[in-house]
mmCIF file of C-alpha atoms and ligand atoms in Angstrom:
data_model
loop_
_atom_site.group_PDB
_atom_site.id
_atom_site.type_symbol
_atom_site.label_atom_id
_atom_site.label_comp_id
_atom_site.label_asym_id
_atom_site.label_seq_id
_atom_site.Cartn_x
_atom_site.Cartn_y
_atom_site.Cartn_z
ATOM 1 C CA MET A 1 120.788 86.005 114.001
ATOM 2 C CA LYS A 2 117.992 85.089 116.373
ATOM 3 C CA GLU A 3 115.444 82.357 116.117
ATOM 4 C CA LYS A 4 112.070 83.546 117.281
ATOM 5 C CA GLU A 5 108.799 81.868 118.016
ATOM 6 C CA LEU A 6 105.275 83.074 117.493
ATOM 7 C CA VAL A 7 102.606 81.827 119.901
ATOM 8 C CA ILE A 8 98.947 82.205 118.998
ATOM 9 C CA ASN A 9 96.438 81.989 121.817
ATOM 10 C CA TYR A 10 92.814 81.192 121.204
ATOM 11 C CA VAL A 11 89.834 79.649 122.936
ATOM 12 C CA GLU A 12 87.800 76.717 121.687
ATOM 13 C CA TYR A 13 84.293 76.141 123.003
ATOM 14 C CA ASP A 14 82.895 72.601 122.648
ATOM 15 C CA SER A 15 79.487 74.047 121.850
ATOM 16 C CA MET A 16 77.605 77.334 121.668
ATOM 17 C CA ASP A 17 76.057 76.574 125.072
ATOM 18 C CA GLU A 18 79.428 77.330 126.684
ATOM 19 C CA MET A 19 79.647 80.816 125.225
ATOM 20 C CA PRO A 20 78.799 84.009 127.104
ATOM 21 C CA ALA A 21 75.398 85.309 125.945
ATOM 22 C CA ALA A 22 76.830 88.278 124.018
ATOM 23 C CA GLU A 23 79.034 85.971 121.916
ATOM 24 C CA ARG A 24 76.340 83.353 121.400
ATOM 25 C CA GLU A 25 73.847 85.984 120.267
ATOM 26 C CA LEU A 26 76.286 87.353 117.700
ATOM 27 C CA MET A 27 76.916 83.862 116.331
ATOM 28 C CA GLU A 28 73.145 83.330 116.126
ATOM 29 C CA GLN A 29 72.849 86.522 114.062
ATOM 30 C CA ALA A 30 75.596 85.232 111.742
ATOM 31 C CA MET A 31 73.681 81.953 111.393
ATOM 32 C CA LYS A 32 70.515 83.838 110.435
ATOM 33 C CA ALA A 33 72.473 85.863 107.891
ATOM 34 C CA THR A 34 73.470 82.694 105.974
ATOM 35 C CA ALA A 35 69.884 82.719 104.664
ATOM 36 C CA THR A 36 70.572 85.949 102.767
ATOM 37 C CA ALA A 37 73.650 84.658 100.934
ATOM 38 C CA TYR A 38 73.652 84.810 97.154
ATOM 39 C CA ALA A 39 75.847 81.840 96.330
ATOM 40 C CA PRO A 40 74.521 80.087 93.216
ATOM 41 C CA TYR A 41 78.032 79.184 92.029
ATOM 42 C CA SER A 42 79.684 77.734 95.132
ATOM 43 C CA ARG A 43 76.462 76.814 96.986
ATOM 44 C CA PHE A 44 78.462 77.648 100.105
ATOM 45 C CA HIS A 45 76.424 80.114 102.134
ATOM 46 C CA VAL A 46 78.315 82.243 104.639
ATOM 47 C CA GLY A 47 76.888 84.542 107.302
ATOM 48 C CA ALA A 48 78.765 87.160 109.290
ATOM 49 C CA ALA A 49 77.707 89.482 112.086
ATOM 50 C CA VAL A 50 79.666 92.451 113.385
ATOM 51 C CA ARG A 51 79.073 94.117 116.751
ATOM 52 C CA LEU A 52 80.088 97.771 117.029
ATOM 53 C CA ALA A 53 81.079 99.733 120.141
ATOM 54 C CA ASP A 54 77.570 101.220 120.524
ATOM 55 C CA GLY A 55 76.047 97.728 120.445
ATOM 56 C CA THR A 56 74.749 97.912 116.878
ATOM 57 C CA VAL A 57 74.886 94.589 115.051
ATOM 58 C CA VAL A 58 75.396 94.623 111.282
ATOM 59 C CA THR A 59 75.134 91.390 109.343
ATOM 60 C CA GLY A 60 76.462 90.330 105.967
ATOM 61 C CA SER A 61 76.480 87.291 103.710
ATOM 62 C CA ASN A 62 78.538 86.265 100.718
ATOM 63 C CA GLN A 63 77.424 87.810 97.445
ATOM 64 C CA GLU A 64 78.666 86.017 94.346
ATOM 65 C CA ASN A 65 78.739 87.065 90.705
ATOM 66 C CA ILE A 66 78.994 85.304 87.359
ATOM 67 C CA ALA A 67 82.306 87.160 86.964
ATOM 68 C CA TYR A 68 83.618 85.194 89.945
ATOM 69 C CA PRO A 69 86.206 87.615 91.394
ATOM 70 C CA SER A 70 83.555 90.349 91.539
ATOM 71 C CA GLY A 71 81.814 88.574 94.419
ATOM 72 C CA LEU A 72 82.516 89.375 98.061
ATOM 73 C CA CYS A 73 82.840 87.354 101.270
ATOM 74 C CA ALA A 74 80.275 87.666 104.059
ATOM 75 C CA GLU A 75 82.826 89.186 106.446
ATOM 76 C CA ARG A 76 83.690 92.068 104.129
ATOM 77 C CA VAL A 77 80.035 92.665 103.233
ATOM 78 C CA ALA A 78 79.329 93.030 106.983
ATOM 79 C CA LEU A 79 82.427 95.112 107.776
ATOM 80 C CA PHE A 80 82.055 97.516 104.848
ATOM 81 C CA SER A 81 78.349 97.892 105.510
ATOM 82 C CA ALA A 82 79.006 98.613 109.209
ATOM 83 C CA SER A 83 81.630 101.197 108.347
ATOM 84 C CA ALA A 84 79.368 102.828 105.759
ATOM 85 C CA GLN A 85 76.485 103.083 108.220
ATOM 86 C CA LYS A 86 78.398 103.905 111.432
ATOM 87 C CA PRO A 87 81.825 105.237 110.488
ATOM 88 C CA ASP A 88 82.506 106.514 114.014
ATOM 89 C CA GLN A 89 81.900 103.190 115.786
ATOM 90 C CA ALA A 90 84.748 100.761 116.451
ATOM 91 C CA VAL A 91 84.318 97.128 115.434
ATOM 92 C CA GLU A 92 84.419 94.996 118.582
ATOM 93 C CA MET A 93 83.454 91.507 117.508
ATOM 94 C CA LEU A 94 82.825 89.503 114.346
ATOM 95 C CA ALA A 95 81.167 86.085 114.047
ATOM 96 C CA VAL A 96 81.264 83.910 110.925
ATOM 97 C CA VAL A 97 79.621 80.625 109.949
ATOM 98 C CA GLY A 98 79.101 78.561 106.794
ATOM 99 C CA TYR A 99 75.965 76.697 105.687
ATOM 100 C CA THR A 100 75.868 73.998 103.067
ATOM 101 C CA GLU A 101 73.796 70.879 102.367
ATOM 102 C CA GLY A 102 71.336 71.791 105.117
ATOM 103 C CA GLU A 103 73.881 72.189 107.912
ATOM 104 C CA TYR A 104 75.944 74.897 109.522
ATOM 105 C CA CYS A 105 79.616 74.310 108.928
ATOM 106 C CA GLU A 106 83.075 75.678 109.494
ATOM 107 C CA ALA A 107 84.094 79.063 108.094
ATOM 108 C CA SER A 108 87.283 80.921 108.812
ATOM 109 C CA PRO A 109 88.022 84.329 107.274
ATOM 110 C CA CYS A 110 90.119 84.351 104.100
ATOM 111 C CA GLY A 111 93.333 86.355 103.856
ATOM 112 C CA ALA A 112 91.685 89.365 102.199
ATOM 113 C CA CYS A 113 89.063 89.595 104.965
ATOM 114 C CA ARG A 114 91.807 89.351 107.594
ATOM 115 C CA GLN A 115 93.591 92.272 105.936
ATOM 116 C CA VAL A 116 90.389 94.340 106.069
ATOM 117 C CA MET A 117 89.829 93.445 109.739
ATOM 118 C CA ALA A 118 93.413 94.453 110.520
ATOM 119 C CA GLU A 119 92.765 97.904 109.114
ATOM 120 C CA TYR A 120 89.617 98.394 111.194
ATOM 121 C CA GLU A 121 91.638 97.449 114.266
ATOM 122 C CA SER A 122 94.240 100.109 113.561
ATOM 123 C CA ARG A 123 91.651 102.668 112.421
ATOM 124 C CA TYR A 124 89.764 102.477 115.720
ATOM 125 C CA ALA A 125 92.767 101.465 117.858
ATOM 126 C CA ASN A 126 90.935 98.510 119.353
ATOM 127 C CA THR A 127 91.178 94.748 119.283
ATOM 128 C CA ILE A 128 88.572 92.750 117.377
ATOM 129 C CA THR A 129 87.376 89.403 118.736
ATOM 130 C CA VAL A 130 86.659 86.867 115.987
ATOM 131 C CA LEU A 131 84.286 83.927 116.482
ATOM 132 C CA CYS A 132 84.425 81.096 113.942
ATOM 133 C CA TYR A 133 81.962 78.234 113.804
ATOM 134 C CA LEU A 134 83.861 74.945 113.531
ATOM 135 C CA SER A 135 82.856 71.430 112.532
ATOM 136 C CA GLY A 136 80.803 69.588 115.121
ATOM 137 C CA GLY A 137 79.375 72.827 116.497
ATOM 138 C CA ARG A 138 82.550 73.920 118.245
ATOM 139 C CA ILE A 139 83.491 77.611 118.236
ATOM 140 C CA ARG A 140 86.937 79.193 117.982
ATOM 141 C CA ARG A 141 87.455 82.593 119.587
ATOM 142 C CA ILE A 142 90.505 84.598 118.595
ATOM 143 C CA THR A 143 91.211 87.972 120.126
ATOM 144 C CA GLY A 144 93.151 90.364 117.947
ATOM 145 C CA VAL A 145 93.610 90.144 114.193
ATOM 146 C CA LYS A 146 97.389 89.912 114.662
ATOM 147 C CA SER A 147 96.746 86.313 115.716
ATOM 148 C CA LEU A 148 94.947 85.685 112.402
ATOM 149 C CA LEU A 149 97.320 87.628 110.195
ATOM 150 C CA PRO A 150 100.784 87.735 111.719
ATOM 151 C CA PHE A 151 103.247 90.064 109.985
ATOM 152 C CA GLY A 152 100.417 91.594 107.924
ATOM 153 C CA PHE A 153 100.953 94.553 105.640
ATOM 154 C CA ASP A 154 100.750 98.056 107.068
ATOM 155 C CA ALA A 155 102.256 101.338 105.954
ATOM 156 C CA GLU A 156 102.288 104.961 106.931
ATOM 157 C CA LEU A 157 101.258 106.665 103.736
HETATM 158 N N1 LIG B 201 83.423 82.894 101.684
HETATM 159 C C1 LIG B 201 83.010 83.797 102.622
HETATM 160 O O1 LIG B 201 82.040 84.531 102.421
HETATM 161 N N2 LIG B 201 83.697 83.850 103.788
HETATM 162 C C2 LIG B 201 84.686 82.994 104.157
HETATM 163 O O2 LIG B 201 85.187 83.080 105.273
HETATM 164 C C3 LIG B 201 85.157 81.980 103.206
HETATM 165 C C4 LIG B 201 84.578 82.039 101.853
HETATM 166 C C5 LIG B 201 82.635 82.778 100.445
HETATM 167 C C6 LIG B 201 83.278 83.227 99.178
HETATM 168 C C7 LIG B 201 82.493 82.424 98.158
HETATM 169 O O3 LIG B 201 81.268 83.113 97.871
HETATM 170 C C8 LIG B 201 82.136 81.145 98.878
HETATM 171 O O4 LIG B 201 82.298 81.427 100.263
HETATM 172 C C9 LIG B 201 82.992 79.957 98.498
HETATM 173 O O5 LIG B 201 84.315 80.224 98.632
#
């Protein structure tokens, strides 16, 4: 028997001003995308922006449905759309932000979105950087989905 420890490294910026331009611009695209959310049930608008290896940015927003589980998170709308449009381009970075009651707010990918990100990492054999908007305008940057979903499911089928 061995006791083991898992360490998760991440960066926290105090504000968007501290971010390198490429990261800040992606977060700004995610912020813009909150305006396209269809969220009449939760009233929680989420925007996501994905940057691909060739520099293309694909945005997404949460799309809800009266049959609640039929809706989809902003992150998966962006990732699936990116993959459908540019299936040969690796996903390099994803930014996500919430918007409710007139203000941007914290959003962190749910478990199902983390599982989908993990598969794009293995599909393209590259690490995805994830930017999450946090309360007070801080930003969390995590590199590698393994830090978001340790011991996630994978199988050789
Ligand atoms: N949601 C996202 O789109 N992304 C997240 O990271 C968290 C949750 C959506 C799902 C639902 O439409 C609404 O936010 C409230 O949960």
